[in-house]
Coordinates of C-alpha atoms in Angstrom, one line a residue:
M1 CA 106.5 105.8 118.6
T2 CA 109.7 107.5 119.5
A3 CA 111.8 104.6 120.4
D4 CA 113.9 103.2 117.7
P5 CA 112.1 99.8 116.7
A6 CA 115.3 97.8 116.1
S7 CA 116.5 98.8 119.7
W8 CA 113.6 97.9 121.6
L9 CA 112.9 94.8 119.6
T10 CA 116.4 93.5 120.2
Q11 CA 115.9 94.3 123.9
A12 CA 112.5 92.5 123.9
G13 CA 114.1 89.3 122.6
Y14 CA 113.6 89.6 118.8
R15 CA 116.0 89.2 116.0
R16 CA 115.8 90.4 112.5
D17 CA 115.8 87.5 110.1
A18 CA 118.5 88.2 107.3
D19 CA 116.4 86.4 104.6
T20 CA 112.8 87.9 105.2
H21 CA 113.7 91.0 107.0
C22 CA 111.2 90.2 109.6
W23 CA 111.6 90.4 113.4
L24 CA 111.3 87.0 114.8
P25 CA 111.1 86.1 118.6
V26 CA 114.3 84.4 119.7
G27 CA 114.0 80.7 120.5
K28 CA 110.3 80.5 120.1
A29 CA 108.5 78.7 117.3
S30 CA 105.7 80.4 116.0
E31 CA 102.4 78.5 116.0
F32 CA 99.8 80.1 113.9
A33 CA 97.5 78.3 111.8
Y34 CA 95.8 81.0 109.6
S35 CA 96.8 80.6 106.1
D36 CA 95.8 81.1 102.6
G37 CA 97.9 77.9 101.8
E38 CA 101.7 77.5 101.6
A39 CA 101.7 77.5 97.6
V40 CA 99.7 80.6 97.4
E41 CA 101.8 82.6 100.0
A42 CA 105.1 81.2 98.3
A43 CA 103.7 82.4 94.9
L44 CA 102.8 85.9 96.6
L45 CA 106.2 86.4 97.9
S46 CA 108.0 85.3 94.9
R47 CA 105.8 87.7 92.9
V48 CA 106.3 90.7 95.1
R49 CA 110.0 90.1 95.3
A50 CA 110.3 90.1 91.5
V51 CA 108.6 93.5 90.7
A52 CA 110.4 96.7 90.8
D53 CA 107.3 98.7 92.0
R54 CA 105.8 97.5 94.9
S55 CA 103.5 100.6 95.7
V56 CA 99.8 100.5 96.3
L57 CA 99.1 101.3 92.8
S58 CA 101.9 99.1 91.2
P59 CA 100.8 98.1 87.6
E60 CA 103.2 95.2 87.9
L61 CA 101.5 93.7 91.0
Q62 CA 98.0 94.8 89.2
A63 CA 99.1 92.5 86.5
A64 CA 99.8 89.6 88.8
I65 CA 96.2 89.3 89.9
H66 CA 94.5 86.1 88.5
D67 CA 92.3 84.8 91.3
W68 CA 90.7 85.7 94.7
P69 CA 93.8 85.4 96.8
S70 CA 96.0 87.4 94.7
R71 CA 93.4 90.1 94.1
Y72 CA 92.8 90.2 97.9
H73 CA 96.4 90.5 98.7
L74 CA 97.4 92.8 95.7
S75 CA 94.6 95.0 94.6
A76 CA 94.9 98.7 95.0
R77 CA 91.1 98.6 96.3
R78 CA 92.5 97.4 99.5
A79 CA 93.8 100.6 100.5
N80 CA 90.7 102.4 99.9
L81 CA 89.5 101.5 103.3
L82 CA 92.0 103.8 104.8
R83 CA 92.1 106.5 102.2
P84 CA 89.5 108.7 104.1
F85 CA 92.2 109.0 107.1
A86 CA 94.9 110.0 104.6
R87 CA 95.5 113.5 106.0
W88 CA 95.1 112.1 109.8
L89 CA 97.6 109.3 109.6
P90 CA 101.1 110.9 108.8
G91 CA 103.5 110.9 111.5
R92 CA 101.2 108.8 113.8
S93 CA 102.7 105.7 115.5
V94 CA 100.6 102.8 114.1
L95 CA 100.5 99.3 115.3
E96 CA 98.7 97.1 112.5
I97 CA 97.4 93.7 114.1
G98 CA 97.2 90.9 111.7
A99 CA 99.0 92.6 108.9
G100 CA 98.5 89.6 106.5
C101 CA 100.6 90.0 103.3
G102 CA 101.0 93.7 103.6
A103 CA 98.3 95.2 101.5
L104 CA 97.4 97.8 104.2
T105 CA 100.8 97.9 105.6
R106 CA 102.1 99.4 102.4
Y107 CA 99.4 102.1 102.3
L108 CA 100.0 103.0 106.1
G109 CA 103.8 103.3 105.1
E110 CA 103.2 105.4 102.0
C111 CA 101.0 107.8 104.2
G112 CA 103.8 108.6 106.3
A113 CA 102.9 106.7 109.3
Q114 CA 105.4 105.0 111.8
V115 CA 104.2 101.4 111.4
I116 CA 104.7 98.2 113.4
A117 CA 103.1 95.4 111.4
L118 CA 102.3 92.5 113.5
E119 CA 101.7 89.2 111.8
G120 CA 101.3 85.7 113.5
S121 CA 102.1 83.6 110.4
P122 CA 106.1 84.1 109.5
R123 CA 105.1 83.1 106.0
R124 CA 102.7 85.9 105.6
A125 CA 104.8 88.4 107.4
A126 CA 107.6 87.7 104.9
V127 CA 105.4 88.7 102.1
A128 CA 104.4 92.0 104.1
A129 CA 108.1 92.9 104.6
A130 CA 108.9 92.2 101.1
R131 CA 106.0 94.7 100.1
C132 CA 107.4 97.2 102.3
A133 CA 111.1 96.6 101.9
D134 CA 111.8 100.1 100.5
L135 CA 109.9 101.9 103.5
A136 CA 112.2 102.8 106.3
N137 CA 109.2 103.9 108.6
V138 CA 107.6 100.2 108.4
T139 CA 108.9 97.3 110.6
V140 CA 107.4 93.9 110.3
V141 CA 107.2 91.6 113.4
A142 CA 106.1 88.0 113.1
D143 CA 104.6 87.2 116.4
T144 CA 101.1 86.9 118.1
L145 CA 99.3 89.7 119.8
Q146 CA 99.3 87.7 123.0
R147 CA 103.1 87.5 123.2
F148 CA 104.0 90.9 121.8
R149 CA 105.2 93.5 124.2
P150 CA 106.1 96.9 122.7
A151 CA 108.2 99.4 124.4
Q152 CA 105.7 102.2 124.2
A153 CA 101.9 102.7 123.5
F154 CA 100.6 103.6 120.0
D155 CA 98.7 106.5 118.5
T156 CA 96.7 104.1 116.3
V157 CA 96.0 100.4 116.4
T158 CA 94.2 98.8 113.5
L159 CA 92.3 95.6 113.5
V160 CA 91.0 95.0 109.8
G161 CA 89.6 91.7 109.4
V162 CA 91.0 90.4 112.6
L163 CA 88.5 90.7 115.6
E164 CA 86.4 87.8 114.0
Y165 CA 89.0 85.2 114.7
A166 CA 89.8 86.3 118.3
R167 CA 88.1 83.1 119.5
L168 CA 90.4 81.0 117.3
F169 CA 93.7 82.7 117.8
F170 CA 93.6 85.0 121.1
L171 CA 93.7 83.1 124.5
A172 CA 91.2 84.3 127.1
P173 CA 90.7 83.0 130.6
P174 CA 88.1 80.3 131.0
G175 CA 84.6 81.8 131.1
H176 CA 85.7 85.0 129.3
D177 CA 85.1 85.8 125.7
A178 CA 88.2 86.1 123.7
V179 CA 86.6 88.9 121.5
D180 CA 86.4 91.0 124.8
G181 CA 89.9 90.0 125.6
M182 CA 91.3 91.1 122.5
L183 CA 89.7 94.5 122.7
A184 CA 90.9 95.0 126.1
R185 CA 94.5 94.2 125.1
V186 CA 94.1 96.7 122.4
G187 CA 93.2 99.3 124.8
Q188 CA 96.2 98.7 126.7
L189 CA 98.3 99.1 123.6
L190 CA 96.9 102.7 122.9
N191 CA 98.3 105.8 124.5
R192 CA 96.1 108.3 126.1
A193 CA 95.2 110.0 122.7
G194 CA 95.1 106.7 121.0
V195 CA 92.4 105.4 118.4
L196 CA 91.6 102.0 117.3
L197 CA 90.6 101.7 113.7
L198 CA 88.5 98.7 113.3
A199 CA 86.9 97.0 110.2
I200 CA 84.7 93.9 110.0
E201 CA 81.8 92.2 108.4
N202 CA 78.4 93.3 109.5
Q203 CA 76.5 90.3 110.9
L204 CA 73.4 91.6 109.5
G205 CA 74.7 93.1 106.3
L206 CA 72.1 93.3 103.7
K207 CA 74.1 91.3 101.0
Y208 CA 73.8 88.3 103.5
F209 CA 69.9 88.5 103.4
A210 CA 70.2 88.8 99.6
G211 CA 72.0 85.6 99.4
S212 CA 75.9 86.1 99.9
A213 CA 77.5 83.3 101.8
E214 CA 78.7 84.2 105.3
D215 CA 82.2 85.5 104.8
H216 CA 84.1 83.1 106.9
E217 CA 81.9 79.9 106.6
A218 CA 81.0 80.3 103.3
T219 CA 77.4 79.3 104.2
P220 CA 74.5 81.4 103.2
M221 CA 72.4 82.7 106.3
F222 CA 75.1 81.4 108.8
G223 CA 75.4 84.9 110.3
I224 CA 71.9 85.9 109.9
E225 CA 70.7 82.8 111.9
D226 CA 73.4 83.5 114.4
R227 CA 75.0 80.1 114.1
Y228 CA 78.5 81.3 115.5
R229 CA 80.1 79.0 118.1
P230 CA 82.0 80.0 121.2
D231 CA 85.1 78.6 119.7
G232 CA 84.8 79.8 116.1
V233 CA 84.8 82.8 113.9
V234 CA 82.2 85.4 114.9
T235 CA 80.9 88.9 113.5
F236 CA 78.6 91.4 115.1
G237 CA 76.1 93.8 114.1
R238 CA 76.6 97.5 114.8
A239 CA 74.9 97.7 118.2
E240 CA 76.6 94.8 119.6
L241 CA 80.0 95.8 118.4
E242 CA 79.5 99.4 119.8
A243 CA 78.8 97.8 123.3
R244 CA 81.7 95.6 123.2
L245 CA 83.9 98.7 122.4
S246 CA 82.3 100.6 125.1
T247 CA 82.9 97.7 127.8
A248 CA 86.8 97.7 126.5
G249 CA 86.9 101.5 127.4
L250 CA 86.5 102.7 123.9
G251 CA 83.2 104.3 124.3
S252 CA 83.6 107.0 121.8
A253 CA 83.1 106.0 118.3
R254 CA 82.8 107.5 114.6
W255 CA 81.5 105.2 112.1
W256 CA 82.0 104.8 108.4
F257 CA 80.5 102.2 106.0
P258 CA 82.6 100.6 103.0
F259 CA 80.6 99.3 99.9
P260 CA 80.5 96.7 98.7
D261 CA 82.5 95.6 102.0
Y262 CA 85.6 96.4 103.8
K263 CA 87.9 94.0 101.8
L264 CA 87.7 95.7 98.3
P265 CA 85.7 99.0 98.9
T266 CA 85.0 101.4 96.0
V267 CA 82.7 103.7 98.2
I268 CA 82.9 104.8 101.8
L269 CA 80.0 106.6 103.5
S270 CA 80.3 108.7 106.5
E271 CA 77.6 108.4 109.4
S272 CA 76.2 111.7 108.1
A273 CA 75.7 110.2 104.7
M274 CA 73.3 107.5 106.0
K275 CA 70.7 110.2 107.2
G276 CA 67.8 112.1 105.8
R277 CA 68.4 113.6 102.1
C278 CA 72.0 112.4 102.2
A279 CA 71.1 108.7 102.3
R280 CA 68.4 109.4 99.4
D281 CA 70.7 111.2 97.1
L282 CA 73.7 109.2 97.6
S283 CA 72.0 105.9 97.2
P284 CA 73.2 105.5 93.6
M285 CA 76.8 105.2 94.7
V286 CA 75.8 102.3 97.0
E287 CA 73.6 100.8 94.2
A288 CA 76.5 100.9 91.7
S289 CA 79.0 99.1 94.2
V290 CA 77.0 96.0 94.0
A291 CA 78.3 94.9 90.8
A292 CA 81.7 95.8 92.0
D293 CA 81.8 92.9 94.5
P294 CA 83.7 90.1 93.1
Q295 CA 82.3 87.7 95.7
Q296 CA 78.7 87.6 94.6
P297 CA 76.5 84.5 95.1
V298 CA 75.4 82.3 92.3
T299 CA 71.8 84.0 92.4
W300 CA 70.6 86.5 94.6
N301 CA 67.3 86.4 96.5
F302 CA 66.2 89.8 95.5
S303 CA 67.7 92.7 93.7
L304 CA 70.3 94.1 96.3
E305 CA 70.5 97.4 94.2
Q306 CA 66.8 98.2 94.4
A307 CA 66.7 97.1 98.1
W308 CA 69.4 99.7 99.1
R309 CA 67.2 102.5 97.9
A310 CA 64.5 101.7 100.5
V311 CA 66.9 100.9 103.3
L312 CA 68.9 104.1 103.0
R313 CA 65.7 106.3 102.5
N314 CA 64.3 105.0 105.8
G315 CA 67.7 105.6 107.7
L316 CA 68.8 102.0 108.2
G317 CA 71.9 102.1 106.0
G318 CA 74.1 102.1 109.0
E319 CA 72.5 99.0 110.7
L320 CA 72.5 97.0 107.3
A321 CA 75.6 98.1 105.7
N322 CA 77.6 95.0 104.6
S323 CA 80.7 95.9 106.4
L324 CA 81.6 98.4 109.3
L325 CA 84.5 100.8 109.7
V326 CA 84.9 102.4 113.2
A327 CA 87.2 104.8 114.9
A328 CA 86.9 104.2 118.7
A329 CA 88.7 105.8 121.7
P330 CA 87.9 106.7 125.2
T331 CA 87.2 110.3 124.3
A332 CA 85.7 111.7 121.1
E333 CA 88.0 114.7 120.8
V334 CA 90.9 112.4 119.5
L335 CA 88.9 110.7 116.7
P336 CA 89.7 111.3 113.3
P337 CA 87.4 113.8 111.4
A338 CA 84.8 112.8 108.9
T339 CA 86.2 115.0 106.1
A340 CA 83.4 114.3 103.5
L341 CA 80.0 112.6 103.4
A342 CA 81.1 110.2 100.8
H343 CA 84.2 109.0 99.3
H344 CA 84.3 107.1 95.9
Y345 CA 87.6 105.4 94.6
A346 CA 88.7 104.3 91.3
S347 CA 92.0 102.7 92.1
E348 CA 92.3 99.5 90.0
R349 CA 93.5 101.7 87.0
H350 CA 96.8 102.9 85.5
P351 CA 98.3 104.9 88.4
A352 CA 98.0 108.0 86.2
F353 CA 94.1 107.7 86.1
A354 CA 93.6 106.6 89.7
K355 CA 91.3 108.9 91.4
E356 CA 89.0 109.9 94.4
L357 CA 85.7 111.6 94.4
A358 CA 84.6 113.3 97.7
V359 CA 81.3 114.5 98.1
C360 CA 81.5 117.5 100.8
R361 CA 79.3 119.9 102.2
V362 CA 79.8 123.5 101.4
A363 CA 79.0 126.0 104.4
P364 CA 76.1 128.1 104.0
A365 CA 76.8 131.6 102.6
A366 CA 77.3 134.5 105.2
R367 CA 74.0 135.9 106.5
R368 CA 72.4 138.6 104.5
W369 CA 69.9 141.5 105.2
W370 CA 67.0 142.2 103.2
R371 CA 64.3 144.7 104.2
G372 CA 65.1 144.2 107.8
R373 CA 65.2 140.4 107.6
S374 CA 68.0 138.2 107.8
S375 CA 68.6 135.1 105.5
V376 CA 71.1 132.3 105.2
A377 CA 71.7 130.6 101.9
A378 CA 71.2 126.8 102.0
A379 CA 74.2 124.7 102.3
R380 CA 75.2 122.9 99.3
W381 CA 77.5 119.9 98.3
R382 CA 80.6 119.8 96.2
V383 CA 82.1 117.1 94.5
V384 CA 86.0 117.4 95.0
A385 CA 88.1 115.5 92.5
R386 CA 91.6 114.5 93.2
N387 CA 94.2 112.4 91.2
L388 CA 95.7 109.7 93.5
S389 CA 99.1 109.6 91.7
P390 CA 99.3 113.1 90.0
A391 CA 103.1 112.7 89.3
V392 CA 102.6 109.9 86.9
P393 CA 102.3 110.7 83.3
P394 CA 99.3 109.4 81.4
P395 CA 100.4 106.9 78.8
S396 CA 97.8 107.0 76.0
P397 CA 95.9 109.4 73.8
L398 CA 93.3 109.4 76.3
R399 CA 93.0 112.7 78.4
Q400 CA 91.6 112.9 81.9
H401 CA 89.7 115.8 83.3
L402 CA 89.3 116.0 87.0
E403 CA 87.5 119.1 88.3
D404 CA 85.6 120.3 91.4
V405 CA 81.9 120.6 90.6
D406 CA 78.4 121.1 92.4
F407 CA 76.7 118.0 93.3
V408 CA 73.8 117.2 90.9
P409 CA 70.7 115.7 92.8
G410 CA 68.2 113.7 90.7
V411 CA 67.6 110.2 89.3
L412 CA 70.8 108.4 88.1
W413 CA 69.7 107.0 84.5
Q414 CA 71.6 103.7 85.2
G415 CA 69.2 103.4 88.3
R416 CA 66.1 103.6 85.9
L417 CA 67.4 100.7 84.0
L418 CA 67.6 98.7 87.2
E419 CA 63.9 99.4 87.9
L420 CA 63.1 98.2 84.3
L421 CA 65.1 95.0 84.5
N422 CA 63.5 94.1 87.9
E423 CA 60.1 94.0 86.6
P424 CA 59.2 90.3 85.5
G425 CA 58.6 90.1 81.9
W426 CA 61.1 93.0 80.6
C427 CA 62.1 93.0 77.0
A428 CA 64.6 94.6 74.7
A429 CA 62.2 97.1 73.4
E430 CA 61.9 98.8 77.0
I431 CA 65.5 98.9 77.2
G432 CA 65.5 100.7 73.7
Q433 CA 63.0 103.2 75.1
W434 CA 65.5 103.8 78.1
C435 CA 68.3 104.2 75.5
S436 CA 66.4 106.6 73.5
A437 CA 65.8 108.8 76.4
W438 CA 69.5 109.0 77.1
L439 CA 70.1 109.9 73.4
S440 CA 67.7 112.7 73.6
H441 CA 69.9 114.3 76.5
L442 CA 73.0 113.4 74.4
A443 CA 71.5 115.3 71.5
K444 CA 70.9 118.4 73.5
V445 CA 74.5 118.6 74.8
T446 CA 76.0 117.7 71.3
E447 CA 73.5 120.2 69.8
L448 CA 72.4 117.6 67.3
V449 CA 69.0 115.8 66.8
A450 CA 68.9 112.4 68.4
S451 CA 67.3 110.9 65.1
E452 CA 70.2 112.1 63.1
F453 CA 73.1 110.1 65.0
G454 CA 74.8 107.9 62.4
W455 CA 76.4 104.8 63.5
H456 CA 79.8 106.0 62.0
D457 CA 79.4 109.7 62.7
Q458 CA 82.4 111.3 64.7
L459 CA 81.6 113.3 67.9
P460 CA 83.8 115.3 69.8
G461 CA 85.9 113.1 72.2
R462 CA 84.9 115.0 75.2
F463 CA 81.5 113.3 74.9
V464 CA 83.0 109.7 75.4
D465 CA 81.8 109.7 78.9
A466 CA 78.3 111.0 78.3
V467 CA 76.8 107.5 79.0
P468 CA 73.6 106.5 80.9
R469 CA 75.5 105.8 84.1
N470 CA 76.8 109.3 84.1
L471 CA 73.4 111.0 83.4
V472 CA 71.2 112.5 86.1
V473 CA 67.8 113.2 85.3
S474 CA 65.6 115.6 87.2
G475 CA 62.0 116.3 85.5
E476 CA 62.7 117.2 81.9
Q477 CA 66.3 118.4 82.9
G478 CA 69.3 115.9 82.1
T479 CA 72.8 116.5 83.3
F480 CA 75.8 114.4 82.5
I481 CA 78.1 114.3 85.6
D482 CA 81.8 113.0 86.0
L483 CA 82.8 113.4 82.4
E484 CA 86.4 112.8 83.0
W485 CA 87.6 111.3 79.7
E486 CA 88.4 112.9 76.2
L487 CA 89.6 110.9 73.2
E488 CA 92.0 113.3 71.4
A489 CA 90.7 111.7 68.0
G490 CA 87.2 112.0 68.7
V491 CA 84.7 109.3 69.4
E492 CA 82.3 107.4 66.7
F493 CA 78.8 107.5 67.6
G494 CA 78.5 103.5 67.4
H495 CA 81.5 103.2 69.9
L496 CA 79.7 105.6 72.2
F497 CA 76.4 103.7 71.8
Y498 CA 78.0 100.4 72.5
R499 CA 79.8 101.9 75.6
G500 CA 76.8 103.4 77.1
V501 CA 74.6 100.3 76.5
M502 CA 77.3 97.6 77.4
L503 CA 78.6 99.2 80.5
A504 CA 75.0 99.8 81.7
L505 CA 74.5 96.2 81.3
L506 CA 77.7 95.0 82.7
G507 CA 76.9 97.0 85.8
V508 CA 73.8 94.9 86.5
A509 CA 74.1 92.4 89.3
S510 CA 70.9 90.7 89.0
C511 CA 67.4 91.0 87.3
A512 CA 64.1 89.6 87.2
A513 CA 63.1 86.9 84.4
P514 CA 62.5 88.6 81.1
A515 CA 59.7 87.9 78.7
R516 CA 59.4 84.6 77.2
A517 CA 61.9 84.0 74.4
Q518 CA 63.8 87.1 75.3
A519 CA 67.6 86.7 74.8
I520 CA 69.7 87.5 77.8
D521 CA 73.2 87.1 76.3
L522 CA 74.7 90.5 76.0
G523 CA 75.7 90.1 72.2
T524 CA 72.0 89.4 71.1
L525 CA 70.5 91.7 73.6
F526 CA 72.8 94.6 72.3
L527 CA 71.8 94.1 68.7
Q528 CA 68.1 93.9 69.8
V529 CA 68.5 97.3 71.8
A530 CA 70.3 98.9 68.9
E531 CA 67.7 98.0 66.5
A532 CA 64.9 99.3 69.0
C533 CA 66.8 102.6 68.7
G534 CA 66.7 102.6 64.9
H535 CA 70.2 101.2 64.2
R536 CA 70.6 97.9 62.3
V537 CA 74.1 96.5 63.5
S538 CA 75.8 93.8 62.2
V539 CA 78.0 91.4 64.4
A540 CA 81.0 92.9 62.5
D541 CA 80.0 96.3 63.6
L542 CA 79.4 95.0 67.2
E543 CA 83.0 93.4 67.1
R544 CA 84.4 96.7 65.9
C545 CA 82.8 98.9 68.7
H546 CA 84.0 96.2 71.2
A547 CA 87.6 96.5 69.9
A548 CA 87.4 100.3 70.5
E549 CA 85.9 99.9 73.9
R550 CA 88.6 97.3 74.8
R551 CA 91.3 99.7 73.8
F552 CA 89.7 102.5 75.8
Q553 CA 89.5 100.2 78.9
E554 CA 93.0 99.1 78.4
W555 CA 94.3 102.6 78.3
V556 CA 92.5 103.4 81.5
H557 CA 93.3 100.2 83.5
G558 CA 96.7 99.2 82.0
G559 CA 95.7 95.9 81.5
S560 CA 93.4 93.5 79.2
W561 CA 89.7 93.8 79.4
I562 CA 86.9 91.1 78.5
G563 CA 87.4 89.6 75.0
F564 CA 84.7 89.6 72.4
G565 CA 84.0 85.9 72.5
E566 CA 83.9 86.0 76.1
L567 CA 81.4 89.0 76.0
L568 CA 79.1 87.2 73.6
L569 CA 78.9 84.3 76.0
H570 CA 78.2 86.6 79.1
S571 CA 74.6 86.8 80.1
L572 CA 72.5 88.9 82.3
P573 CA 72.2 87.2 85.8
V574 CA 68.6 86.4 86.0
R575 CA 67.6 85.5 89.5
G576 CA 66.4 82.0 89.8
G577 CA 67.7 81.4 86.4

């Protein structure tokens, strides 16, 4: 917007509160019932005001995360939802409807957008204002969408986790659905080239079939069974949402799909990524996101990781994605571009190590002529790596290497472990065979013989990330990908073995029942797997390896990792167990 927000807000009947720095309507008491609880929001406000660094990647705010509300409002993963638009947002006027406590507001401001953050709850608006206190391009208004009357229309309006509450908080004329009323109002707030960015849970998300509770009612199968009421929360499948957007005059749409969902995404796939070869080759990214979901059910109805393979292979990923992210406008030419097939983010780290990996298509080579015939080289994919905070110096004896490389198709070896563990009656010896195959490929790149690996042998530090979840196998060929880490002092084989096996097991969201008497606690299971690979490991050796990995994880993430005692008590999540 070109108009000065302070000027038109004053003229529109708002005043800037000296304590919270929010703009409040003069003489009108705000009535807005949505809240995480007064104590929770008071604690958030106190914490945000107490820290020096309020940025998206702030280590101080990351350290304050201790439960679901604090993670939802403070995690750097929240901003991943909008990172695919990082080059499109700068300079745009943005109205953020339902700003909450400012997690996305902060990212929009850091991107260089001119932001009006609208939040119905004055208490939550105060947290958002504190989060963005050092950003002159962000203005927080504590008011309802119904009452809000800006001086000009906006380039962009965001509705993230908001539309589902329309029937509770947006007044519609009798006989009209408040959902459609809210979308119509959004259309009025957009200028001629304006775009709506909307994110919402998918009513038909696969994780809800698999056993996750409906996101708002906390009841399994609530949305699948279509139990939404005319006066309650509601979500939609993709086709119904698209139809409602079209009815509101926003008939041109471009879709993205955040995983595990829109709240704390680690992966965002474009529409193109859901089709044909793309869906098949990129499915490991979706599989890996399942374990990253902090809101998992007590038990799954089936292996969600395994199910995603068939869903994506059959072109149903867009219909069954857990969440929907859509850019909608009256005409297609104003929509933001899909700059990559897929984005993977690792943002809950020390800022120096936060990164994005984007899988991009590389244009085919120029046409060539040979013996009178023309040919065009096939298009290939490129993985483009980017540090999210390149100016921050690394704080540890850990080096990060980010480089652009060609995409490597094949079977991710972590996925083979999922197959193994989802066969009823699996045992540690089978995991040992799986590990042995990994070690054979490791031996090739280290130019050693797998049988000669000694537990205390020192390997070059560049192999610390040569673990199964970074191994792609195609036939007899194995390729280690995304080897971003290097330990300056080298890595002990025992630590690497522990790291490879334990990270693989911790990345399993659910598994079938094992063979009778097979241990499922990670400590015992690890010792059995090591023995199956020819390594007799003591509990003291295990604790030593854990200490080395814990130091590694604390360097990367800037915070504490799982303790040894806690790890010993952790068990594989057996379905029905």
